[in-house]
């Protein structure tokens, strides 16, 4: 008796995908701090938006807290990759805490840009998602009221601003490139003199991962994005896939979350991972497909990434 033959399927694997340099640096900071100072090392908020990563670090001795008040005296604390309001390091300094800042350098760049614009007298419009830690951190670099948040094109018409006022816009680093371009266009129509950032705020990793998804969105029956439901860049990848013509685009945290019924009839599936999702979860999903299908794997590389960010001096030795 012969085993039943598995149906064939093609998995198109996006490259680049998964960890970006900022996420890799943030995780290294926690791991190196544990190695140098011993457990526990405290981390304010999720270091990156991925439960697998957070739980892996917890198993090594990291303790995640919401506020600095939860950190015992004498223990190191790490600030997450998303960045924090200025009030957080100010509080740490007042309490003479030893802290390591894992803010992505590209988020820090947006912070510096916001400060520069404020210093030269610009009112600032921030394109981003309300409540996201990066947005909270960016708005917290300046006095209350200095930054106005815009989430969608329709919000531009509701801005209570003089069109002749000196204005500038900045953006969250993990937005949809296309959707953000639409919002910027609307801002420029309403406020022709509005100033933009010197260099694009949406980070290279977000841009590259979205471009990779677009490259195969029209060639597959479905797309799976591995990432967390609170991960902005992962959610944007799903939206980008849908806008690029793939009607079956799904966010999954790991293989156990795949809705196989929703993939019924699919012969080609695109696979990518958000910037905070580790490669081990990609391997896990591929293995799950191989359990059910005769898999043909295609790697589709759109650009090669080789960016690395320096670690804090305290951890370099």
PDB file of C-alpha atoms in Angstrom:
ATOM      1  CA  UNK A   1       0.000   0.000   0.000  1.00  0.00           C
ATOM      2  CA  UNK A   2       1.528   3.340  -1.031  1.00  0.00           C
ATOM      3  CA  UNK A   3       1.295   6.504   1.017  1.00  0.00           C
ATOM      4  CA  UNK A   4      -1.099   9.132  -0.269  1.00  0.00           C
ATOM      5  CA  UNK A   5       0.752  11.667  -2.371  1.00  0.00           C
ATOM      6  CA  UNK A   6       0.854  15.177  -0.939  1.00  0.00           C
ATOM      7  CA  UNK A   7      -0.520  18.018  -3.067  1.00  0.00           C
ATOM      8  CA  UNK A   8       2.113  20.307  -4.583  1.00  0.00           C
ATOM      9  CA  UNK A   9       2.551  23.917  -3.527  1.00  0.00           C
ATOM     10  CA  UNK A  10       5.091  26.644  -4.263  1.00  0.00           C
ATOM     11  CA  UNK A  11       6.303  28.803  -1.390  1.00  0.00           C
ATOM     12  CA  UNK A  12       7.757  32.107  -2.559  1.00  0.00           C
ATOM     13  CA  UNK A  13      10.031  33.318   0.217  1.00  0.00           C
ATOM     14  CA  UNK A  14      10.591  37.072   0.378  1.00  0.00           C
ATOM     15  CA  UNK A  15      14.068  38.451   0.897  1.00  0.00           C
ATOM     16  CA  UNK A  16      14.727  40.612   2.800  1.00  0.00           C
ATOM     17  CA  UNK A  17      12.410  39.542   5.618  1.00  0.00           C
ATOM     18  CA  UNK A  18      12.498  39.274   9.394  1.00  0.00           C
ATOM     19  CA  UNK A  19      14.930  40.975  11.738  1.00  0.00           C
ATOM     20  CA  UNK A  20      16.205  44.417  10.815  1.00  0.00           C
ATOM     21  CA  UNK A  21      19.397  45.957  12.194  1.00  0.00           C
ATOM     22  CA  UNK A  22      17.522  47.919  14.865  1.00  0.00           C
ATOM     23  CA  UNK A  23      15.727  44.839  16.204  1.00  0.00           C
ATOM     24  CA  UNK A  24      18.902  42.761  16.095  1.00  0.00           C
ATOM     25  CA  UNK A  25      20.755  45.471  18.042  1.00  0.00           C
ATOM     26  CA  UNK A  26      18.003  45.751  20.675  1.00  0.00           C
ATOM     27  CA  UNK A  27      17.956  42.009  21.338  1.00  0.00           C
ATOM     28  CA  UNK A  28      21.766  41.941  21.514  1.00  0.00           C
ATOM     29  CA  UNK A  29      21.675  44.729  24.095  1.00  0.00           C
ATOM     30  CA  UNK A  30      19.437  42.678  26.399  1.00  0.00           C
ATOM     31  CA  UNK A  31      21.468  39.481  25.896  1.00  0.00           C
ATOM     32  CA  UNK A  32      24.816  41.220  26.435  1.00  0.00           C
ATOM     33  CA  UNK A  33      23.482  43.025  29.505  1.00  0.00           C
ATOM     34  CA  UNK A  34      22.432  39.664  30.961  1.00  0.00           C
ATOM     35  CA  UNK A  35      25.874  38.239  30.231  1.00  0.00           C
ATOM     36  CA  UNK A  36      27.697  41.242  31.739  1.00  0.00           C
ATOM     37  CA  UNK A  37      25.514  42.154  34.714  1.00  0.00           C
ATOM     38  CA  UNK A  38      23.699  38.889  35.394  1.00  0.00           C
ATOM     39  CA  UNK A  39      19.982  38.262  35.759  1.00  0.00           C
ATOM     40  CA  UNK A  40      17.646  39.900  36.210  1.00  0.00           C
ATOM     41  CA  UNK A  41      17.939  42.680  33.663  1.00  0.00           C
ATOM     42  CA  UNK A  42      14.788  44.774  33.432  1.00  0.00           C
ATOM     43  CA  UNK A  43      13.290  45.951  30.162  1.00  0.00           C
ATOM     44  CA  UNK A  44      10.755  48.770  29.972  1.00  0.00           C
ATOM     45  CA  UNK A  45       7.977  47.512  27.674  1.00  0.00           C
ATOM     46  CA  UNK A  46       8.450  44.791  25.061  1.00  0.00           C
ATOM     47  CA  UNK A  47      11.955  45.153  23.633  1.00  0.00           C
ATOM     48  CA  UNK A  48      10.396  44.476  20.206  1.00  0.00           C
ATOM     49  CA  UNK A  49       6.851  43.503  19.284  1.00  0.00           C
ATOM     50  CA  UNK A  50       7.137  39.736  19.182  1.00  0.00           C
ATOM     51  CA  UNK A  51       6.039  37.375  21.964  1.00  0.00           C
ATOM     52  CA  UNK A  52       8.441  34.624  20.881  1.00  0.00           C
ATOM     53  CA  UNK A  53      11.373  37.022  21.274  1.00  0.00           C
ATOM     54  CA  UNK A  54      10.073  38.385  24.577  1.00  0.00           C
ATOM     55  CA  UNK A  55       9.513  34.904  26.035  1.00  0.00           C
ATOM     56  CA  UNK A  56      12.944  33.757  24.847  1.00  0.00           C
ATOM     57  CA  UNK A  57      14.565  36.679  26.678  1.00  0.00           C
ATOM     58  CA  UNK A  58      12.441  36.057  29.776  1.00  0.00           C
ATOM     59  CA  UNK A  59      13.778  32.489  29.840  1.00  0.00           C
ATOM     60  CA  UNK A  60      17.307  33.958  29.940  1.00  0.00           C
ATOM     61  CA  UNK A  61      16.524  36.267  32.852  1.00  0.00           C
ATOM     62  CA  UNK A  62      14.994  39.423  31.378  1.00  0.00           C
ATOM     63  CA  UNK A  63      12.058  40.926  33.259  1.00  0.00           C
ATOM     64  CA  UNK A  64       9.647  43.121  31.310  1.00  0.00           C
ATOM     65  CA  UNK A  65       7.928  45.966  33.145  1.00  0.00           C
ATOM     66  CA  UNK A  66       5.602  48.797  32.228  1.00  0.00           C
ATOM     67  CA  UNK A  67       7.235  51.570  34.234  1.00  0.00           C
ATOM     68  CA  UNK A  68      10.578  52.381  35.854  1.00  0.00           C
ATOM     69  CA  UNK A  69       8.929  52.312  39.292  1.00  0.00           C
ATOM     70  CA  UNK A  70       8.858  48.513  38.968  1.00  0.00           C
ATOM     71  CA  UNK A  71      12.658  48.272  38.624  1.00  0.00           C
ATOM     72  CA  UNK A  72      14.471  47.447  41.900  1.00  0.00           C
ATOM     73  CA  UNK A  73      17.311  49.696  43.004  1.00  0.00           C
ATOM     74  CA  UNK A  74      20.678  48.697  41.593  1.00  0.00           C
ATOM     75  CA  UNK A  75      19.449  46.651  38.626  1.00  0.00           C
ATOM     76  CA  UNK A  76      20.041  47.688  34.983  1.00  0.00           C
ATOM     77  CA  UNK A  77      17.096  48.633  32.803  1.00  0.00           C
ATOM     78  CA  UNK A  78      16.856  48.642  29.004  1.00  0.00           C
ATOM     79  CA  UNK A  79      14.603  50.961  26.997  1.00  0.00           C
ATOM     80  CA  UNK A  80      12.828  49.303  24.056  1.00  0.00           C
ATOM     81  CA  UNK A  81      13.697  49.646  20.373  1.00  0.00           C
ATOM     82  CA  UNK A  82      10.637  51.842  19.790  1.00  0.00           C
ATOM     83  CA  UNK A  83      12.057  54.768  21.750  1.00  0.00           C
ATOM     84  CA  UNK A  84      10.754  56.529  24.849  1.00  0.00           C
ATOM     85  CA  UNK A  85       9.578  60.035  25.787  1.00  0.00           C
ATOM     86  CA  UNK A  86      12.261  62.284  27.269  1.00  0.00           C
ATOM     87  CA  UNK A  87      10.558  61.972  30.642  1.00  0.00           C
ATOM     88  CA  UNK A  88      11.721  58.331  30.914  1.00  0.00           C
ATOM     89  CA  UNK A  89      15.529  58.857  30.824  1.00  0.00           C
ATOM     90  CA  UNK A  90      14.985  62.022  32.895  1.00  0.00           C
ATOM     91  CA  UNK A  91      13.320  59.899  35.593  1.00  0.00           C
ATOM     92  CA  UNK A  92      16.098  57.303  35.353  1.00  0.00           C
ATOM     93  CA  UNK A  93      18.710  60.045  35.830  1.00  0.00           C
ATOM     94  CA  UNK A  94      16.849  61.425  38.859  1.00  0.00           C
ATOM     95  CA  UNK A  95      16.768  57.948  40.411  1.00  0.00           C
ATOM     96  CA  UNK A  96      20.442  57.369  39.467  1.00  0.00           C
ATOM     97  CA  UNK A  97      19.495  54.210  37.588  1.00  0.00           C
ATOM     98  CA  UNK A  98      21.849  52.478  35.214  1.00  0.00           C
ATOM     99  CA  UNK A  99      20.060  52.259  31.890  1.00  0.00           C
ATOM    100  CA  UNK A 100      20.818  51.125  28.355  1.00  0.00           C
ATOM    101  CA  UNK A 101      18.943  52.751  25.498  1.00  0.00           C
ATOM    102  CA  UNK A 102      18.001  50.212  22.804  1.00  0.00           C
ATOM    103  CA  UNK A 103      16.092  52.781  20.732  1.00  0.00           C
ATOM    104  CA  UNK A 104      16.617  52.054  17.035  1.00  0.00           C
ATOM    105  CA  UNK A 105      19.067  54.651  15.674  1.00  0.00           C
ATOM    106  CA  UNK A 106      16.612  55.392  12.844  1.00  0.00           C
ATOM    107  CA  UNK A 107      13.931  56.262  15.405  1.00  0.00           C
ATOM    108  CA  UNK A 108      16.469  58.421  17.237  1.00  0.00           C
ATOM    109  CA  UNK A 109      17.064  60.216  13.933  1.00  0.00           C
ATOM    110  CA  UNK A 110      13.366  61.157  13.823  1.00  0.00           C
ATOM    111  CA  UNK A 111      13.620  62.406  17.418  1.00  0.00           C
ATOM    112  CA  UNK A 112      16.540  64.664  16.511  1.00  0.00           C
ATOM    113  CA  UNK A 113      14.695  65.912  13.436  1.00  0.00           C
ATOM    114  CA  UNK A 114      11.662  66.792  15.570  1.00  0.00           C
ATOM    115  CA  UNK A 115      13.870  68.723  17.990  1.00  0.00           C
ATOM    116  CA  UNK A 116      15.579  70.601  15.152  1.00  0.00           C
ATOM    117  CA  UNK A 117      12.275  71.586  13.577  1.00  0.00           C
ATOM    118  CA  UNK A 118      10.883  72.720  16.923  1.00  0.00           C
ATOM    119  CA  UNK A 119      13.986  74.816  17.603  1.00  0.00           C
ATOM    120  CA  UNK A 120      13.554  76.730  14.327  1.00  0.00           C
ATOM    121  CA  UNK A 121       9.920  77.468  15.118  1.00  0.00           C
ATOM    122  CA  UNK A 122       8.018  74.862  13.092  1.00  0.00           C
ATOM    123  CA  UNK A 123       4.720  73.339  14.202  1.00  0.00           C
ATOM    124  CA  UNK A 124       5.103  69.618  13.547  1.00  0.00           C
ATOM    125  CA  UNK A 125       2.682  67.150  12.006  1.00  0.00           C
ATOM    126  CA  UNK A 126       3.548  63.536  12.832  1.00  0.00           C
ATOM    127  CA  UNK A 127       2.184  60.866  10.492  1.00  0.00           C
ATOM    128  CA  UNK A 128       1.718  57.746  12.590  1.00  0.00           C
ATOM    129  CA  UNK A 129      -0.598  55.509  14.602  1.00  0.00           C
ATOM    130  CA  UNK A 130      -2.003  56.794  17.876  1.00  0.00           C
ATOM    131  CA  UNK A 131      -0.832  54.873  20.921  1.00  0.00           C
ATOM    132  CA  UNK A 132       2.023  53.070  19.193  1.00  0.00           C
ATOM    133  CA  UNK A 133       5.119  53.202  21.450  1.00  0.00           C
ATOM    134  CA  UNK A 134       7.201  54.838  18.728  1.00  0.00           C
ATOM    135  CA  UNK A 135       4.631  57.615  18.296  1.00  0.00           C
ATOM    136  CA  UNK A 136       4.366  58.086  22.064  1.00  0.00           C
ATOM    137  CA  UNK A 137       8.147  58.334  22.242  1.00  0.00           C
ATOM    138  CA  UNK A 138       8.455  60.773  19.348  1.00  0.00           C
ATOM    139  CA  UNK A 139       5.694  63.073  20.596  1.00  0.00           C
ATOM    140  CA  UNK A 140       7.325  62.914  24.033  1.00  0.00           C
ATOM    141  CA  UNK A 141      10.511  64.540  22.759  1.00  0.00           C
ATOM    142  CA  UNK A 142       8.790  67.934  22.655  1.00  0.00           C
ATOM    143  CA  UNK A 143       6.456  69.981  24.876  1.00  0.00           C
ATOM    144  CA  UNK A 144       2.809  68.984  24.854  1.00  0.00           C
ATOM    145  CA  UNK A 145       0.963  70.498  21.880  1.00  0.00           C
ATOM    146  CA  UNK A 146       4.087  70.937  19.740  1.00  0.00           C
ATOM    147  CA  UNK A 147       3.265  67.845  17.656  1.00  0.00           C
ATOM    148  CA  UNK A 148      -0.055  67.069  15.941  1.00  0.00           C
ATOM    149  CA  UNK A 149      -0.817  63.493  14.956  1.00  0.00           C
ATOM    150  CA  UNK A 150      -2.266  62.503  11.589  1.00  0.00           C
ATOM    151  CA  UNK A 151      -3.221  58.861  11.025  1.00  0.00           C
ATOM    152  CA  UNK A 152      -4.967  58.963   7.637  1.00  0.00           C
ATOM    153  CA  UNK A 153      -5.624  61.208   4.656  1.00  0.00           C
ATOM    154  CA  UNK A 154      -8.983  62.342   6.042  1.00  0.00           C
ATOM    155  CA  UNK A 155      -7.277  63.726   9.155  1.00  0.00           C
ATOM    156  CA  UNK A 156      -5.446  66.356   7.092  1.00  0.00           C
ATOM    157  CA  UNK A 157      -8.659  68.297   6.418  1.00  0.00           C
ATOM    158  CA  UNK A 158      -9.370  68.403  10.172  1.00  0.00           C
ATOM    159  CA  UNK A 159      -6.065  70.014  11.149  1.00  0.00           C
ATOM    160  CA  UNK A 160      -6.766  73.337  12.847  1.00  0.00           C
ATOM    161  CA  UNK A 161      -3.811  75.222  11.430  1.00  0.00           C
ATOM    162  CA  UNK A 162      -3.171  78.412   9.523  1.00  0.00           C
ATOM    163  CA  UNK A 163      -2.017  77.440   6.016  1.00  0.00           C
ATOM    164  CA  UNK A 164       0.603  80.203   6.223  1.00  0.00           C
ATOM    165  CA  UNK A 165       2.034  78.964   9.540  1.00  0.00           C
ATOM    166  CA  UNK A 166       5.573  77.508   9.450  1.00  0.00           C
ATOM    167  CA  UNK A 167       4.932  73.759   9.355  1.00  0.00           C
ATOM    168  CA  UNK A 168       6.888  70.543   8.954  1.00  0.00           C
ATOM    169  CA  UNK A 169       6.017  66.849   8.926  1.00  0.00           C
ATOM    170  CA  UNK A 170       7.791  63.765  10.215  1.00  0.00           C
ATOM    171  CA  UNK A 171       6.679  60.124  10.143  1.00  0.00           C
ATOM    172  CA  UNK A 172       6.701  56.937  12.153  1.00  0.00           C
ATOM    173  CA  UNK A 173       9.394  54.650  10.741  1.00  0.00           C
ATOM    174  CA  UNK A 174       7.176  51.579  10.186  1.00  0.00           C
ATOM    175  CA  UNK A 175       4.333  52.920   8.041  1.00  0.00           C
ATOM    176  CA  UNK A 176       3.008  51.834   4.656  1.00  0.00           C
ATOM    177  CA  UNK A 177       5.153  53.633   2.093  1.00  0.00           C
ATOM    178  CA  UNK A 178       2.231  54.130  -0.321  1.00  0.00           C
ATOM    179  CA  UNK A 179      -0.314  55.213   2.283  1.00  0.00           C
ATOM    180  CA  UNK A 180       2.161  57.661   3.793  1.00  0.00           C
ATOM    181  CA  UNK A 181       2.828  59.135   0.331  1.00  0.00           C
ATOM    182  CA  UNK A 182      -0.922  59.768  -0.008  1.00  0.00           C
ATOM    183  CA  UNK A 183      -1.009  61.587   3.348  1.00  0.00           C
ATOM    184  CA  UNK A 184       2.067  63.662   2.472  1.00  0.00           C
ATOM    185  CA  UNK A 185       0.462  64.617  -0.852  1.00  0.00           C
ATOM    186  CA  UNK A 186      -2.680  65.765   0.987  1.00  0.00           C
ATOM    187  CA  UNK A 187      -0.571  67.810   3.416  1.00  0.00           C
ATOM    188  CA  UNK A 188       1.243  69.511   0.551  1.00  0.00           C
ATOM    189  CA  UNK A 189      -2.017  70.384  -1.169  1.00  0.00           C
ATOM    190  CA  UNK A 190      -3.435  72.001   1.955  1.00  0.00           C
ATOM    191  CA  UNK A 191      -0.129  73.442   3.226  1.00  0.00           C
ATOM    192  CA  UNK A 192       2.076  74.104   0.158  1.00  0.00           C
ATOM    193  CA  UNK A 193       4.979  75.461   2.234  1.00  0.00           C
ATOM    194  CA  UNK A 194       5.139  72.492   4.620  1.00  0.00           C
ATOM    195  CA  UNK A 195       8.676  71.201   5.123  1.00  0.00           C
ATOM    196  CA  UNK A 196       9.547  67.501   4.940  1.00  0.00           C
ATOM    197  CA  UNK A 197      12.362  65.579   6.599  1.00  0.00           C
ATOM    198  CA  UNK A 198      15.855  65.945   5.139  1.00  0.00           C
ATOM    199  CA  UNK A 199      15.855  62.200   4.557  1.00  0.00           C
ATOM    200  CA  UNK A 200      12.941  59.757   4.393  1.00  0.00           C
ATOM    201  CA  UNK A 201      11.756  58.799   7.902  1.00  0.00           C
ATOM    202  CA  UNK A 202      10.257  55.417   6.946  1.00  0.00           C
ATOM    203  CA  UNK A 203      13.161  53.083   7.614  1.00  0.00           C
ATOM    204  CA  UNK A 204      15.060  51.072   5.028  1.00  0.00           C
ATOM    205  CA  UNK A 205      13.829  47.756   6.477  1.00  0.00           C
ATOM    206  CA  UNK A 206      10.166  48.729   6.292  1.00  0.00           C
ATOM    207  CA  UNK A 207      10.606  49.967   2.728  1.00  0.00           C
ATOM    208  CA  UNK A 208      12.552  46.882   1.625  1.00  0.00           C
ATOM    209  CA  UNK A 209      10.128  44.386   3.145  1.00  0.00           C
ATOM    210  CA  UNK A 210       7.151  46.110   1.547  1.00  0.00           C
ATOM    211  CA  UNK A 211       8.885  46.176  -1.846  1.00  0.00           C
ATOM    212  CA  UNK A 212       9.640  42.452  -1.545  1.00  0.00           C
ATOM    213  CA  UNK A 213       5.959  41.681  -0.896  1.00  0.00           C
ATOM    214  CA  UNK A 214       4.889  43.814  -3.847  1.00  0.00           C
ATOM    215  CA  UNK A 215       7.307  41.894  -6.087  1.00  0.00           C
ATOM    216  CA  UNK A 216       5.291  38.678  -5.813  1.00  0.00           C
ATOM    217  CA  UNK A 217       1.823  39.815  -4.696  1.00  0.00           C
ATOM    218  CA  UNK A 218       0.438  39.360  -8.210  1.00  0.00           C
ATOM    219  CA  UNK A 219       1.995  35.912  -8.640  1.00  0.00           C
ATOM    220  CA  UNK A 220       0.601  34.069  -5.601  1.00  0.00           C
ATOM    221  CA  UNK A 221      -2.786  32.902  -4.389  1.00  0.00           C
ATOM    222  CA  UNK A 222      -2.144  33.946  -0.790  1.00  0.00           C
ATOM    223  CA  UNK A 223       0.484  35.657   1.362  1.00  0.00           C
ATOM    224  CA  UNK A 224       1.409  34.854   4.953  1.00  0.00           C
ATOM    225  CA  UNK A 225       3.125  37.509   7.046  1.00  0.00           C
ATOM    226  CA  UNK A 226       4.792  36.180  10.182  1.00  0.00           C
ATOM    227  CA  UNK A 227       4.531  38.768  12.913  1.00  0.00           C
ATOM    228  CA  UNK A 228       2.735  39.940  16.036  1.00  0.00           C
ATOM    229  CA  UNK A 229      -0.681  41.650  15.995  1.00  0.00           C
ATOM    230  CA  UNK A 230       0.842  44.687  17.769  1.00  0.00           C
ATOM    231  CA  UNK A 231       3.714  44.934  15.274  1.00  0.00           C
ATOM    232  CA  UNK A 232       3.154  47.968  13.053  1.00  0.00           C
ATOM    233  CA  UNK A 233       5.544  46.900  10.304  1.00  0.00           C
ATOM    234  CA  UNK A 234       3.983  43.403  10.164  1.00  0.00           C
ATOM    235  CA  UNK A 235       0.441  44.773   9.906  1.00  0.00           C
ATOM    236  CA  UNK A 236       1.564  47.120   7.147  1.00  0.00           C
ATOM    237  CA  UNK A 237       2.937  44.138   5.180  1.00  0.00           C
ATOM    238  CA  UNK A 238      -0.530  42.572   5.177  1.00  0.00           C
ATOM    239  CA  UNK A 239      -2.050  45.848   3.988  1.00  0.00           C
ATOM    240  CA  UNK A 240       0.618  46.241   1.291  1.00  0.00           C
ATOM    241  CA  UNK A 241      -0.074  42.721   0.024  1.00  0.00           C
ATOM    242  CA  UNK A 242      -3.786  43.458  -0.208  1.00  0.00           C
ATOM    243  CA  UNK A 243      -3.227  46.788  -1.960  1.00  0.00           C
ATOM    244  CA  UNK A 244      -0.885  45.066  -4.415  1.00  0.00           C
ATOM    245  CA  UNK A 245      -3.649  42.679  -5.451  1.00  0.00           C
ATOM    246  CA  UNK A 246      -3.398  39.656  -3.163  1.00  0.00           C
ATOM    247  CA  UNK A 247      -6.875  39.179  -1.687  1.00  0.00           C
ATOM    248  CA  UNK A 248      -5.803  36.434   0.722  1.00  0.00           C
ATOM    249  CA  UNK A 249      -3.179  38.035   2.947  1.00  0.00           C
ATOM    250  CA  UNK A 250      -2.916  36.889   6.551  1.00  0.00           C
ATOM    251  CA  UNK A 251      -0.920  37.733   9.654  1.00  0.00           C
ATOM    252  CA  UNK A 252       0.222  34.693  11.645  1.00  0.00           C
ATOM    253  CA  UNK A 253       2.291  34.696  14.815  1.00  0.00           C
ATOM    254  CA  UNK A 254       3.682  31.225  14.161  1.00  0.00           C
ATOM    255  CA  UNK A 255       2.848  27.957  12.380  1.00  0.00           C
ATOM    256  CA  UNK A 256       0.172  26.952  14.887  1.00  0.00           C
ATOM    257  CA  UNK A 257      -1.830  30.031  13.880  1.00  0.00           C
ATOM    258  CA  UNK A 258      -2.139  29.182  10.170  1.00  0.00           C
ATOM    259  CA  UNK A 259      -5.741  28.878   8.977  1.00  0.00           C
ATOM    260  CA  UNK A 260      -5.274  26.029   6.519  1.00  0.00           C
ATOM    261  CA  UNK A 261      -8.901  26.217   5.387  1.00  0.00           C
ATOM    262  CA  UNK A 262      -8.333  29.811   4.262  1.00  0.00           C
ATOM    263  CA  UNK A 263      -5.508  28.552   2.017  1.00  0.00           C
ATOM    264  CA  UNK A 264      -7.701  25.927   0.325  1.00  0.00           C
ATOM    265  CA  UNK A 265      -6.924  25.678  -3.379  1.00  0.00           C
ATOM    266  CA  UNK A 266      -3.774  27.795  -3.158  1.00  0.00           C
ATOM    267  CA  UNK A 267      -0.967  26.552  -5.405  1.00  0.00           C
ATOM    268  CA  UNK A 268       1.467  29.389  -4.745  1.00  0.00           C
ATOM    269  CA  UNK A 269       1.854  31.142  -1.389  1.00  0.00           C
ATOM    270  CA  UNK A 270       4.088  34.089  -0.576  1.00  0.00           C
ATOM    271  CA  UNK A 271       5.880  34.062   2.771  1.00  0.00           C
ATOM    272  CA  UNK A 272       7.519  36.933   4.599  1.00  0.00           C
ATOM    273  CA  UNK A 273       8.179  38.086   8.162  1.00  0.00           C
ATOM    274  CA  UNK A 274       7.957  41.435   9.897  1.00  0.00           C
ATOM    275  CA  UNK A 275      11.108  43.155  11.114  1.00  0.00           C
ATOM    276  CA  UNK A 276      10.677  41.851  14.676  1.00  0.00           C
ATOM    277  CA  UNK A 277      10.005  38.195  13.730  1.00  0.00           C
ATOM    278  CA  UNK A 278      12.942  35.772  14.062  1.00  0.00           C
ATOM    279  CA  UNK A 279      13.947  33.411  11.257  1.00  0.00           C
ATOM    280  CA  UNK A 280      13.197  30.376  13.418  1.00  0.00           C
ATOM    281  CA  UNK A 281       9.477  31.158  13.008  1.00  0.00           C
ATOM    282  CA  UNK A 282       9.899  31.241   9.217  1.00  0.00           C
ATOM    283  CA  UNK A 283      11.549  27.822   9.374  1.00  0.00           C
ATOM    284  CA  UNK A 284       8.693  26.581  11.542  1.00  0.00           C
ATOM    285  CA  UNK A 285       6.082  27.710   8.992  1.00  0.00           C
ATOM    286  CA  UNK A 286       7.995  26.118   6.099  1.00  0.00           C
ATOM    287  CA  UNK A 287       8.162  22.852   8.076  1.00  0.00           C
ATOM    288  CA  UNK A 288       4.395  23.004   8.668  1.00  0.00           C
ATOM    289  CA  UNK A 289       3.824  23.370   4.926  1.00  0.00           C
ATOM    290  CA  UNK A 290       6.126  20.417   4.250  1.00  0.00           C
ATOM    291  CA  UNK A 291       4.038  18.287   6.609  1.00  0.00           C
ATOM    292  CA  UNK A 292       1.014  18.875   4.378  1.00  0.00           C
ATOM    293  CA  UNK A 293       2.403  19.562   0.910  1.00  0.00           C
ATOM    294  CA  UNK A 294       5.114  18.657  -1.530  1.00  0.00           C
ATOM    295  CA  UNK A 295       6.820  22.049  -1.248  1.00  0.00           C
ATOM    296  CA  UNK A 296       8.787  23.813  -3.954  1.00  0.00           C
ATOM    297  CA  UNK A 297      10.666  26.668  -2.316  1.00  0.00           C
ATOM    298  CA  UNK A 298      11.570  29.812  -4.287  1.00  0.00           C
ATOM    299  CA  UNK A 299      13.703  32.588  -2.812  1.00  0.00           C
ATOM    300  CA  UNK A 300      12.923  36.036  -4.233  1.00  0.00           C
ATOM    301  CA  UNK A 301      15.601  38.559  -3.264  1.00  0.00           C
ATOM    302  CA  UNK A 302      14.857  42.178  -4.145  1.00  0.00           C
ATOM    303  CA  UNK A 303      17.748  43.812  -2.288  1.00  0.00           C
ATOM    304  CA  UNK A 304      20.571  42.718  -0.003  1.00  0.00           C
ATOM    305  CA  UNK A 305      20.795  44.318   3.437  1.00  0.00           C
ATOM    306  CA  UNK A 306      24.119  44.695   5.246  1.00  0.00           C
ATOM    307  CA  UNK A 307      23.368  47.461   7.733  1.00  0.00           C
ATOM    308  CA  UNK A 308      24.673  47.092  11.306  1.00  0.00           C
ATOM    309  CA  UNK A 309      24.271  49.507  14.202  1.00  0.00           C
ATOM    310  CA  UNK A 310      26.797  50.080  16.982  1.00  0.00           C
ATOM    311  CA  UNK A 311      26.095  48.846  20.483  1.00  0.00           C
ATOM    312  CA  UNK A 312      26.154  51.142  23.524  1.00  0.00           C
ATOM    313  CA  UNK A 313      29.706  51.791  24.755  1.00  0.00           C
ATOM    314  CA  UNK A 314      28.961  50.130  28.091  1.00  0.00           C
ATOM    315  CA  UNK A 315      28.525  46.801  26.271  1.00  0.00           C
ATOM    316  CA  UNK A 316      31.313  47.048  23.703  1.00  0.00           C
ATOM    317  CA  UNK A 317      34.092  45.714  25.929  1.00  0.00           C
TER     318      UNK A 317
END
